[in-house]
Short mmCIF file of C-alpha atoms and ligand atoms in Angstrom, two decimals:
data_model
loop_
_atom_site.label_atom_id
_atom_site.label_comp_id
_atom_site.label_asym_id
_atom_site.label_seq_id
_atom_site.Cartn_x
_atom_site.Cartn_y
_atom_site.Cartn_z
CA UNK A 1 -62.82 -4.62 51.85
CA UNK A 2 -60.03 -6.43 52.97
CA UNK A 3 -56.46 -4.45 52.38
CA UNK A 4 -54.86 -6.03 49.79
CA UNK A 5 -51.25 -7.71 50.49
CA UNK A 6 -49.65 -6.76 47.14
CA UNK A 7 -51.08 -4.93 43.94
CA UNK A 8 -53.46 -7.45 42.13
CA UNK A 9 -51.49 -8.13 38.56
CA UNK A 10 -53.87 -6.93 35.43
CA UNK A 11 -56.54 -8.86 34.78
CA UNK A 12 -56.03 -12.02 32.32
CA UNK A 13 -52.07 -11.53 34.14
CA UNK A 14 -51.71 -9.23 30.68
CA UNK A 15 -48.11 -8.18 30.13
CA UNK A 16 -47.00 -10.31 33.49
CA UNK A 17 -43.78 -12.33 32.80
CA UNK A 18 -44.59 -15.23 35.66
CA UNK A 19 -41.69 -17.61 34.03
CA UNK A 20 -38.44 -17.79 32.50
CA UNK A 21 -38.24 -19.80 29.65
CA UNK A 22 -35.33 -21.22 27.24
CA UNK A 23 -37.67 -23.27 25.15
CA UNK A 24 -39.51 -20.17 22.65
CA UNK A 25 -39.80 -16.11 22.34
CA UNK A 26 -42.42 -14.43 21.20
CA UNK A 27 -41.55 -11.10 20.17
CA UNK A 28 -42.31 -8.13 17.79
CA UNK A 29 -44.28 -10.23 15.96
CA UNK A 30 -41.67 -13.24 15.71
CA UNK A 31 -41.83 -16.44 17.02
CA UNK A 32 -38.76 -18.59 17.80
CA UNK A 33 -38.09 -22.09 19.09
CA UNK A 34 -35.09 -22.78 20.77
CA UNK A 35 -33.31 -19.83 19.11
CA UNK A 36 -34.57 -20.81 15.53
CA UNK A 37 -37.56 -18.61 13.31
CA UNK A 38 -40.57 -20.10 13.15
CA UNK A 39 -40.56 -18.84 9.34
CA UNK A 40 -37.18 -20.89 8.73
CA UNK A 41 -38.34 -24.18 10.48
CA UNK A 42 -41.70 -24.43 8.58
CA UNK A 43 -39.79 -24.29 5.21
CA UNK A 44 -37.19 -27.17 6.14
CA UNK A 45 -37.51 -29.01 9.06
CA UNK A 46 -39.55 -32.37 9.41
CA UNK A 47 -41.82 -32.30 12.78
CA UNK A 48 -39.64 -34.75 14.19
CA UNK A 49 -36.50 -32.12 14.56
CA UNK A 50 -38.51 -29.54 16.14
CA UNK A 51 -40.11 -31.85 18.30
CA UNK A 52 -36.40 -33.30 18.93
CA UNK A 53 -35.22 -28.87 19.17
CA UNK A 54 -37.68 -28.11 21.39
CA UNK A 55 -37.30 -31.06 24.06
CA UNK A 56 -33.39 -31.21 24.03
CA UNK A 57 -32.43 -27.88 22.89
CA UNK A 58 -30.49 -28.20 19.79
CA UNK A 59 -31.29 -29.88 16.38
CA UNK A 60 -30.32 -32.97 15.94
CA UNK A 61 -27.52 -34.45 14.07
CA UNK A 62 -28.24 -37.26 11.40
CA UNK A 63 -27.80 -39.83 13.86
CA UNK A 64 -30.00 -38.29 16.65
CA UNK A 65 -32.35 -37.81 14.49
CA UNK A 66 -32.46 -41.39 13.41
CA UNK A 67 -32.40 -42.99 16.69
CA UNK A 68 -35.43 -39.90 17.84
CA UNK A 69 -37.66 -41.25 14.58
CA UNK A 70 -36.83 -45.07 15.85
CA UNK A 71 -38.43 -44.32 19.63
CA UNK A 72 -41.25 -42.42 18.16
CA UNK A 73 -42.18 -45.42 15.82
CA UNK A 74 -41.91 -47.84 18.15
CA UNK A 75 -44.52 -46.33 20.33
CA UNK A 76 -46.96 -45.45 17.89
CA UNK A 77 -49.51 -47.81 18.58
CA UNK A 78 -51.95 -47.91 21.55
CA UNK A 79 -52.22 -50.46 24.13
CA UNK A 80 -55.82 -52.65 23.58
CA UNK A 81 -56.58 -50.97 27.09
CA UNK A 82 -56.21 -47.65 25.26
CA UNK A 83 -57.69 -48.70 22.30
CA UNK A 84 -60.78 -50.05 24.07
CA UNK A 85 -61.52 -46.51 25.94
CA UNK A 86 -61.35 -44.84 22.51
CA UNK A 87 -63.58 -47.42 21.28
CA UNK A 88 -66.27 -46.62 24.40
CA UNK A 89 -65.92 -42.97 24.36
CA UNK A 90 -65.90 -42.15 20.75
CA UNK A 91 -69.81 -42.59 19.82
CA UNK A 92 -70.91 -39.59 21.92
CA UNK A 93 -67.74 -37.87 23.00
CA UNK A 94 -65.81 -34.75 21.19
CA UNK A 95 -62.33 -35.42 19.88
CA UNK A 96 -60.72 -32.99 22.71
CA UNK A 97 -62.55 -35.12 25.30
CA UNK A 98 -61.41 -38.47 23.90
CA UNK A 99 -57.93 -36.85 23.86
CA UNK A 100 -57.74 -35.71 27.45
CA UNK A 101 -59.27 -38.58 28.49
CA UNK A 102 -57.14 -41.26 26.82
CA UNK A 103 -53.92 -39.25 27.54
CA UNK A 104 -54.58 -38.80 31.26
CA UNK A 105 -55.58 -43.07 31.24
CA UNK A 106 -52.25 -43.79 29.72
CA UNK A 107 -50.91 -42.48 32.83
CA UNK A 108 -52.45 -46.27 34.24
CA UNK A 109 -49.59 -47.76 32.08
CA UNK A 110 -46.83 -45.50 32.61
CA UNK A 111 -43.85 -47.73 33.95
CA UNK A 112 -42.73 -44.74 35.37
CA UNK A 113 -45.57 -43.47 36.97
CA UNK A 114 -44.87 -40.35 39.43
CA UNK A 115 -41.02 -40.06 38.06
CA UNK A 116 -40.14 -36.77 36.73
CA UNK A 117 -36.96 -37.64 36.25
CA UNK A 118 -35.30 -35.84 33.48
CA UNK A 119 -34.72 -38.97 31.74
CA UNK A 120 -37.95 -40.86 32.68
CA UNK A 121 -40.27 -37.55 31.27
CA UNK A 122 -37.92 -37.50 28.05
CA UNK A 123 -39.60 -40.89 27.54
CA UNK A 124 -42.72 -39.85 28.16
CA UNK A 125 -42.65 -36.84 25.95
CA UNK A 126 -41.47 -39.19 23.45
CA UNK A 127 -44.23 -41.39 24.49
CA UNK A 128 -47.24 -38.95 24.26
CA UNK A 129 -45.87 -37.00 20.98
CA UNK A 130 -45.63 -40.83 19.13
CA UNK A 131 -49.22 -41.75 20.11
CA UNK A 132 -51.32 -38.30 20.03
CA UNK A 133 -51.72 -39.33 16.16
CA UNK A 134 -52.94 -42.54 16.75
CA UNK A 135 -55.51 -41.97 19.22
CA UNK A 136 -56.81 -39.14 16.56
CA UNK A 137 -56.74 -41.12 13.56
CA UNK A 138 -58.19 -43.78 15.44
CA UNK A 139 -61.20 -41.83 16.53
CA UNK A 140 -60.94 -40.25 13.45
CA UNK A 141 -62.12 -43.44 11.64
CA UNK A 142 -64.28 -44.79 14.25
CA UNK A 143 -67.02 -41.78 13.63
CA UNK A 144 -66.62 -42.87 10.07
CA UNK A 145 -67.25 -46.86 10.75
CA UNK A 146 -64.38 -47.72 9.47
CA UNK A 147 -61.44 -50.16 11.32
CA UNK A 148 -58.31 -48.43 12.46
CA UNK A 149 -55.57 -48.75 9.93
CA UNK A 150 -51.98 -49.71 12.07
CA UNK A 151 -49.24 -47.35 11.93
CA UNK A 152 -46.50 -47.46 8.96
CA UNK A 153 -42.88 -47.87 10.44
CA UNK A 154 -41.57 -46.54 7.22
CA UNK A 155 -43.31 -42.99 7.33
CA UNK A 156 -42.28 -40.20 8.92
CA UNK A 157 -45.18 -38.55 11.85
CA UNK A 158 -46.88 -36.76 9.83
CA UNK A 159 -47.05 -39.04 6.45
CA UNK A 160 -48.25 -41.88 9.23
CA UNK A 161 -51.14 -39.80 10.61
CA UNK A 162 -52.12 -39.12 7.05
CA UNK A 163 -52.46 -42.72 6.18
CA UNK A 164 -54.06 -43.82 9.40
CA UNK A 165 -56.49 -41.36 9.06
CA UNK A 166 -57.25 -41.56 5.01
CA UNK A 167 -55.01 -44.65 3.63
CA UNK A 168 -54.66 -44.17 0.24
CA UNK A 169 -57.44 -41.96 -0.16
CA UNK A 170 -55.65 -39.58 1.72
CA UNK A 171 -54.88 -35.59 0.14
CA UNK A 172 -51.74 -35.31 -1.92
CA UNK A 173 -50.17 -32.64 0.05
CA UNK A 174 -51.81 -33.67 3.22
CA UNK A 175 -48.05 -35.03 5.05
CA UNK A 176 -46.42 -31.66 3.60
CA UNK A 177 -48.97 -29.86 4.95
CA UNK A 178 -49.69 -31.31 8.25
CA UNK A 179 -46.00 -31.48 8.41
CA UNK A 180 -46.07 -27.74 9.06
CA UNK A 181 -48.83 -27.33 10.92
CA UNK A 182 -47.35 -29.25 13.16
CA UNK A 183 -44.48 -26.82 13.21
CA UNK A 184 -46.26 -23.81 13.24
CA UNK A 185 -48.43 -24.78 16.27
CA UNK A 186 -45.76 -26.57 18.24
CA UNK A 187 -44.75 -24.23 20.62
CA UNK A 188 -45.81 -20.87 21.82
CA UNK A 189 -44.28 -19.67 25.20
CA UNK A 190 -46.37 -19.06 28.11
CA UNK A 191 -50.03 -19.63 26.02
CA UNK A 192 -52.97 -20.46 28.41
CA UNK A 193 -52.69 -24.35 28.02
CA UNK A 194 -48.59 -24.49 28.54
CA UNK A 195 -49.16 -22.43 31.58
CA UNK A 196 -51.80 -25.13 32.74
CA UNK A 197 -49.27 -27.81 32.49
CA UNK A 198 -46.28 -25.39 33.98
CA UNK A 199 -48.83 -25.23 36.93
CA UNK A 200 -49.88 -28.64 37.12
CA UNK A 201 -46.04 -29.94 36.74
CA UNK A 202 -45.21 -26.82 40.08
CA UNK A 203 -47.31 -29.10 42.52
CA UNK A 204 -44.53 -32.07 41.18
CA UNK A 205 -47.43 -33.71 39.64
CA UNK A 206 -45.99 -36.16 36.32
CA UNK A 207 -46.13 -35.69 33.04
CA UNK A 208 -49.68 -36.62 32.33
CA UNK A 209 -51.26 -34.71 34.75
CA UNK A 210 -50.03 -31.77 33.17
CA UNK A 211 -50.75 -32.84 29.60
CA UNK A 212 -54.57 -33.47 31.02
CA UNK A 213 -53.87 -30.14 32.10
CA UNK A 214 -53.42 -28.46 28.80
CA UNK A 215 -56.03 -30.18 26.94
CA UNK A 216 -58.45 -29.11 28.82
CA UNK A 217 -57.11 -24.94 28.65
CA UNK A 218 -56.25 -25.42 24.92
CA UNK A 219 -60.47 -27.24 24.38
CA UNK A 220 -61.48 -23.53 24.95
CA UNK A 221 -62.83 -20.87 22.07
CA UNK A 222 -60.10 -18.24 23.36
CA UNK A 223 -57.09 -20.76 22.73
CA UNK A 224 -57.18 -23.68 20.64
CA UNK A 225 -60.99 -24.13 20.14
CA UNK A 226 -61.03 -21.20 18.15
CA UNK A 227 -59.86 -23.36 15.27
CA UNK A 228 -63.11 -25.06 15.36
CA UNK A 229 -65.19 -21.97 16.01
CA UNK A 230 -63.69 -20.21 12.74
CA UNK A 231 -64.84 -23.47 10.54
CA UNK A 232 -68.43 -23.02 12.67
CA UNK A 233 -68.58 -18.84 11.93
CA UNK A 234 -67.70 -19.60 7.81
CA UNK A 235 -70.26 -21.85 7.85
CA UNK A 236 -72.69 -19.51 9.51
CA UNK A 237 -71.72 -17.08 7.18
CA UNK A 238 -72.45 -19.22 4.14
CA UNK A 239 -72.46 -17.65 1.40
CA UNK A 240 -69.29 -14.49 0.56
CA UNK A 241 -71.90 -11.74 -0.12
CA UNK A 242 -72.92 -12.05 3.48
CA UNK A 243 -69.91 -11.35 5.07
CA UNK A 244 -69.79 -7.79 5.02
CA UNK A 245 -74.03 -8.10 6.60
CA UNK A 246 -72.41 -10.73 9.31
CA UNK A 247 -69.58 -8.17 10.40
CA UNK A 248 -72.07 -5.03 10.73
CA UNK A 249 -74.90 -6.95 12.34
CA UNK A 250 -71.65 -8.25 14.42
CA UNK A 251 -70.30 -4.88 15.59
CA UNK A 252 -73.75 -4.15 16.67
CA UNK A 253 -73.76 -7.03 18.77
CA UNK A 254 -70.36 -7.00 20.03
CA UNK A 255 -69.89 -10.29 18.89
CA UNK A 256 -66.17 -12.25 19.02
CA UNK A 257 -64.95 -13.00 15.49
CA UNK A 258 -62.88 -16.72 15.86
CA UNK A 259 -59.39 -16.49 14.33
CA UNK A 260 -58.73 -12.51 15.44
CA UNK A 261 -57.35 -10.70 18.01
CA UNK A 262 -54.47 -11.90 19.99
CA UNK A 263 -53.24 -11.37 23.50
CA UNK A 264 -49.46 -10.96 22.51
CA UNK A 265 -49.13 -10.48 18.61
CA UNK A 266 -50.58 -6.33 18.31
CA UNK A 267 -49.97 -6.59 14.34
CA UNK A 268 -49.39 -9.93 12.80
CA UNK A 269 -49.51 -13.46 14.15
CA UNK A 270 -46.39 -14.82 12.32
CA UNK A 271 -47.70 -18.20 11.88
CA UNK A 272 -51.40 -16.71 10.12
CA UNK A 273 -49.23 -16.25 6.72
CA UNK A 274 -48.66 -19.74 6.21
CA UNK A 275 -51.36 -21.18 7.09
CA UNK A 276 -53.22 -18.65 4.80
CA UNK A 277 -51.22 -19.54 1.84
CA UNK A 278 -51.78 -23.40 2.09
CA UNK A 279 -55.53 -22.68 2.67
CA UNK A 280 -55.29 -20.12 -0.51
CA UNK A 281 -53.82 -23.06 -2.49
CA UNK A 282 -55.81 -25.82 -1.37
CA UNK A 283 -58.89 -23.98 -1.99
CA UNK A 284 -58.19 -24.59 -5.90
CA UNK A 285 -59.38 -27.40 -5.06
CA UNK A 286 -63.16 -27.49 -5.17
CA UNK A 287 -65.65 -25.10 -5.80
CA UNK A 288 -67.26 -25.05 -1.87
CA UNK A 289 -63.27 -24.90 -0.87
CA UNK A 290 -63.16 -21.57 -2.74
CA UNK A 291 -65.98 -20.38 -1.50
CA UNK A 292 -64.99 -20.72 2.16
CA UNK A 293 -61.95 -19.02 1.44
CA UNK A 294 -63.89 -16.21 -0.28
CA UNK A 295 -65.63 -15.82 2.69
CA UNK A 296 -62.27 -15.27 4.97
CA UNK A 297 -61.29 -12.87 2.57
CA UNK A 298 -64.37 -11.01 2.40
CA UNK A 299 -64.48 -11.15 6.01
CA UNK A 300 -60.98 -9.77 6.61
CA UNK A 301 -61.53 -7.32 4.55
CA UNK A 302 -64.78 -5.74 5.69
CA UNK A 303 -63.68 -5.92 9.30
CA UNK A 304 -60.53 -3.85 8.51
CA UNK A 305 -63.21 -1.66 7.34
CA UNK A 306 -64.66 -1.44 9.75
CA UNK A 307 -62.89 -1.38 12.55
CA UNK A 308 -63.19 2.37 12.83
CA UNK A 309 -67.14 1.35 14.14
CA UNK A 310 -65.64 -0.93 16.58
CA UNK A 311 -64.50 0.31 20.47
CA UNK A 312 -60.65 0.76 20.79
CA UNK A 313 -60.29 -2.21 22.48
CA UNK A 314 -62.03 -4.56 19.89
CA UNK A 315 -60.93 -2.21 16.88
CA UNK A 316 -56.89 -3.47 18.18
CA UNK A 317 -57.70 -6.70 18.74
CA UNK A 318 -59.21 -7.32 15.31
CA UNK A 319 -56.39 -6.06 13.52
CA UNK A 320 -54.70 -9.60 13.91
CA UNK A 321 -55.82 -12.92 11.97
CA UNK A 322 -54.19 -15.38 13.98
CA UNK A 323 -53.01 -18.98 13.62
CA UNK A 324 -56.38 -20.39 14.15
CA UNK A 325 -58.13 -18.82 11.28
CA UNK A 326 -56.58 -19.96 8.55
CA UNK A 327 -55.92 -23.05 10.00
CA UNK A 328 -59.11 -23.92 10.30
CA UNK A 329 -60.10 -23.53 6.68
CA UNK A 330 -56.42 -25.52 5.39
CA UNK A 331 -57.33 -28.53 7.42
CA UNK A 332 -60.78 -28.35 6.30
CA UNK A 333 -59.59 -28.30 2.53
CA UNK A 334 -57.24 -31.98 3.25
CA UNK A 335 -60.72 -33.50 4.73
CA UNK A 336 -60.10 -32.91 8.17
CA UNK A 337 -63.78 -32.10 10.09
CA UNK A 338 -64.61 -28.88 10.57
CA UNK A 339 -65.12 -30.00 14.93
CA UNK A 340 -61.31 -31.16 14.25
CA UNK A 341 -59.01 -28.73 13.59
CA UNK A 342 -58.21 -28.08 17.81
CA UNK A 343 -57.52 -31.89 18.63
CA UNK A 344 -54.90 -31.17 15.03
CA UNK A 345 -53.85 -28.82 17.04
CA UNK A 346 -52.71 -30.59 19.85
CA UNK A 347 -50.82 -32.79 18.03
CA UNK A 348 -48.19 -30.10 17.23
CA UNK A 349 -48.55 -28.79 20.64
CA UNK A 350 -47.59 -31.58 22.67
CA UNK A 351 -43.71 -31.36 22.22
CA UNK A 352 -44.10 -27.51 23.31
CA UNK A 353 -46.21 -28.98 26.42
CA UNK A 354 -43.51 -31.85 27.20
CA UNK A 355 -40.55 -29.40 26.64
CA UNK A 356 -42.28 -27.13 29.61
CA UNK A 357 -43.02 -29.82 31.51
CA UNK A 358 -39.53 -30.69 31.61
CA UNK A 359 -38.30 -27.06 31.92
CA UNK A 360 -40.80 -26.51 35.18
CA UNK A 361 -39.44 -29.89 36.81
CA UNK A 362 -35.49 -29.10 36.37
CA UNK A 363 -35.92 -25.91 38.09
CA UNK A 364 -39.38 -26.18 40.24
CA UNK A 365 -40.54 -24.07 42.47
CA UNK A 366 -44.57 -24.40 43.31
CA UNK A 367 -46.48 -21.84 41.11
CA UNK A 368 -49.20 -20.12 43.47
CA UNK A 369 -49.85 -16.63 43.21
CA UNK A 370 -52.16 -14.52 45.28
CA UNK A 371 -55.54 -13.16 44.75
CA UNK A 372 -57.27 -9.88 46.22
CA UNK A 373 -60.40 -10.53 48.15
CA UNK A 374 -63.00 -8.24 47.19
CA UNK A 375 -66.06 -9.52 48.91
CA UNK A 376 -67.87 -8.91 52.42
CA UNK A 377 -65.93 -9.25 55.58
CA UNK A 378 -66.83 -9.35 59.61
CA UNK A 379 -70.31 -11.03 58.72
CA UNK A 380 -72.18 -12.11 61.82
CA UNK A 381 -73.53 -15.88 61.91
CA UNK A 382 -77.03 -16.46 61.53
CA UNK A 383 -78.50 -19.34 62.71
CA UNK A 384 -80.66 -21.64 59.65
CA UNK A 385 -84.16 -20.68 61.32
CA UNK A 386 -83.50 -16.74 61.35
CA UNK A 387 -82.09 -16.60 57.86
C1 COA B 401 -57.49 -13.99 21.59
C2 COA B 401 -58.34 -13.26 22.61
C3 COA B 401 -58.88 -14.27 23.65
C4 COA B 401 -57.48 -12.21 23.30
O1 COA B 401 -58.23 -11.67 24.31
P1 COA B 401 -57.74 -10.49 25.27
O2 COA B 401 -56.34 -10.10 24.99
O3 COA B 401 -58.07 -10.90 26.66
O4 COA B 401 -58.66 -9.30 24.83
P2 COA B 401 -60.10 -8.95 25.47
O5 COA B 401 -60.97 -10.16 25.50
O6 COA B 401 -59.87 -8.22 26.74
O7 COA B 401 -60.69 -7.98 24.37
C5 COA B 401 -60.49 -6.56 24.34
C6 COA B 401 -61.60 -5.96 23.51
O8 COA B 401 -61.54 -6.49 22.20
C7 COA B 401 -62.75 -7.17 21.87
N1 COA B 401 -62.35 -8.35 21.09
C8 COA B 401 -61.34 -9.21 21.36
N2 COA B 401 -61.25 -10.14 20.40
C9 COA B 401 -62.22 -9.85 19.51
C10 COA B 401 -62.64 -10.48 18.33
N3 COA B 401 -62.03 -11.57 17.87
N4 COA B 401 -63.70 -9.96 17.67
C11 COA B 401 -64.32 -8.85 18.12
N5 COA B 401 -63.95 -8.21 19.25
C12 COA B 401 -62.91 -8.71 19.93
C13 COA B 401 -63.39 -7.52 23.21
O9 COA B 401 -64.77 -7.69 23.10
C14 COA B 401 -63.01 -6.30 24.01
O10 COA B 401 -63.85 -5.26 23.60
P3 COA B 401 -64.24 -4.02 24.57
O11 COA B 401 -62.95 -3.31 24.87
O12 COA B 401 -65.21 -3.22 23.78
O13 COA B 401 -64.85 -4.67 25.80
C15 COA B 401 -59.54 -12.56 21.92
O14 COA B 401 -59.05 -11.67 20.96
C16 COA B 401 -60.52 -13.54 21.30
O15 COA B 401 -61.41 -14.04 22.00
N6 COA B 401 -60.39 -13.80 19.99
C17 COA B 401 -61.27 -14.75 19.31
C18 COA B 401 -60.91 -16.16 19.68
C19 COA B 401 -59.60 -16.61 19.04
O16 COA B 401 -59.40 -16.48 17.84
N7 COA B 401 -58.74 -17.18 19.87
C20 COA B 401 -57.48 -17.76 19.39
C21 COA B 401 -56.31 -16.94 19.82
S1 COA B 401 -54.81 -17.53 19.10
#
């Protein structure tokens, strides 16, 4: 085996701090953006501020504010080049994939193109965040048959997704609560699809070839996909007496329950609370609403349980529900898809993306670590007709 230059770094880079970062901690179980907890944000702020906090730094005053709101508007709507992609891909293709796909195309009308100027990707972030909901809703609609509906100037991001997506049929606390969703899943320091784009934007690549980036790390069932695996595993489940049969016959198995277990948070995931209580109150809504939240609870319950059956690495990992679990059940409850809830998602996640993007291009250095070889060495060539 080849002697190894420097110690390989633990496998998944676990515990490795490969960045600094001004934009979020994560820490003891707390999660804050820009120097502000996550837990204080959710209960006040509008999507727009946090999206404003996490690209610039500070909150903004009244008239920031304004003037942010006015830019996002005003780029709400999609080109017809846009809209026609969407149009092609969305018979066959998953939301992620029509995501990734339209976002890295709008790259073809960039004026900008290739300028990661500080200035030039603040319009872009601005850009991206102000469409993301569009393109959804859009698609949204599409798998329905129905028309897209035109953004409304005088709504705020997440009132205007609601009403592209559902007009006036839409849930009564769907802006409130995809107002905070959007929050909670805005920004989360150096999680797998940030650090795509933070690698992506090292080469000096723009702005929307690390956003392509990050969708694809954040379409995965470890990371953002796990929203739509959760909705998938209830579903399996069926029925709340069969939970506590579906966690045994799971242990046995070894199999991966979606929504726990979390590479940073040991105890709590400080987002999970939330999400649980607007999933707890929007399952008052409907009879198959509170079953499906039955089910979570069963579940959580019987695999605290049981985690003494489980090995000591699964039995710590299990003791967190994280953001994706109870997320996946509250945007079920407003009538989002259960295949949905990741592309949701990403439309809270952006500003975090843009805000690295930015970060990683005022400071770059090229992000290329090392690996250690561990296969043959001082093999001899043998020629096609011998082998
Ligand atoms: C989040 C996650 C990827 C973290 O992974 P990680 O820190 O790399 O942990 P590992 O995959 O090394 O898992 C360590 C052990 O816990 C087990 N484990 C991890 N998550 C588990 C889960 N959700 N259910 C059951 N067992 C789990 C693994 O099988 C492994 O067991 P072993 O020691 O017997 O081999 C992982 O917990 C997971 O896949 N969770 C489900 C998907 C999910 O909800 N993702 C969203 C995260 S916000």
């Amino acid at each position: 085996m080849a002697e190894a230059r420097t110690k390989p770094a633990p496998k998944g880079l676990e515990g490795v701090v490969a960045t600094t970062t001004a934009i979020s901690l994560v820490q003891d179980n707390r999660l804050i953006y820009r120097g502000y907890a996550i837990d204080d944000l959710v209960a006040k702020a509008e999507y727009e501020e946090v999206a404003y906090l996490l690209l610039n730094g500070d909150l903004p005053d009244r008239d920031q504010l304004r003037d942010f709101k006015q830019e996002l508007v005003k780029h709400r709507a999609l080109s017809p080049f846009l809209r026609d992609l969407l149009a092609e891909m969305s018979e066959n293709a998953t939301a992620m994939d029509v995501l990734r796909t339209v976002v890295s195309a709008s790259a073809a009308e960039d004026p900008a193109e290739g300028d990661n100027s500080q200035a030039a990707e603040y319009r872009k972030s601005i850009r991206l965040t102000a469409k993301l909901p569009t393109m959804l809703a859009t698609y949204m609609r599409r798998r329905r048959g129905e028309q897209p509906v035109p953004p409304e100037p005088s709504l705020g991001h997440a009132a205007n997704f609601a009403h592209m997506t559902w007009g006036e049929k839409a849930h009564p606390r769907a802006a409130e609560i995809m107002n905070a969703a959007f929050i909670l899943q805005a920004e989360h320091g150096l999680n797998a699809s940030t650090f795509a784009a933070r690698i992506t934007a090292g080469t000096d690549a723009d702005m929307h070839a690390a956003v392509t980036a990050a969708f694809g790390a954040l379409k995965g069932p470890k990371h953002g996909g796990a929203t739509d695996t959760t909705m998938r595993m209830i579903e399996e489940i069926g029925s709340p007496d069969h939970a506590e049969t579906f966690v045994d016959k799971g242990i046995e198995r070894k199999y991966i329950f979606s929504g726990f277990g979390h590479r940073v948070y040991l105890t709590e995931d400080p987002r999970a609370k939330h999400l649980r209580r607007f999933a707890s109150e929007l399952a008052k809504g409907g009879p198959e609403q509170a079953k499906q939240f039955e089910i979570q609870e069963r579940l959580v319950r019987a695999i605290a349980e049981r985690r003494p059956k489980m090995s000591p690495g699964a039995a710590a990992k299990v003791n967190v529900v994280n953001v994706d679990f109870y997320a996946a059940t509250a945007y079920t409850f407003l009538g989002i898809p259960a295949d949905l809830g990741t592309s949701i998602f990403s439309l809270g996640r952006i500003a975090g993306w843009c805000a690295h993007v930015m970060e990683q291009h005022g400071d770059n250095r090229l992000i290329r670590p090392e690996s250690e070889y561990t296969g043959p060495v001082g093999r001899t060539w043998v020629p096609i007709a011998e082998r």
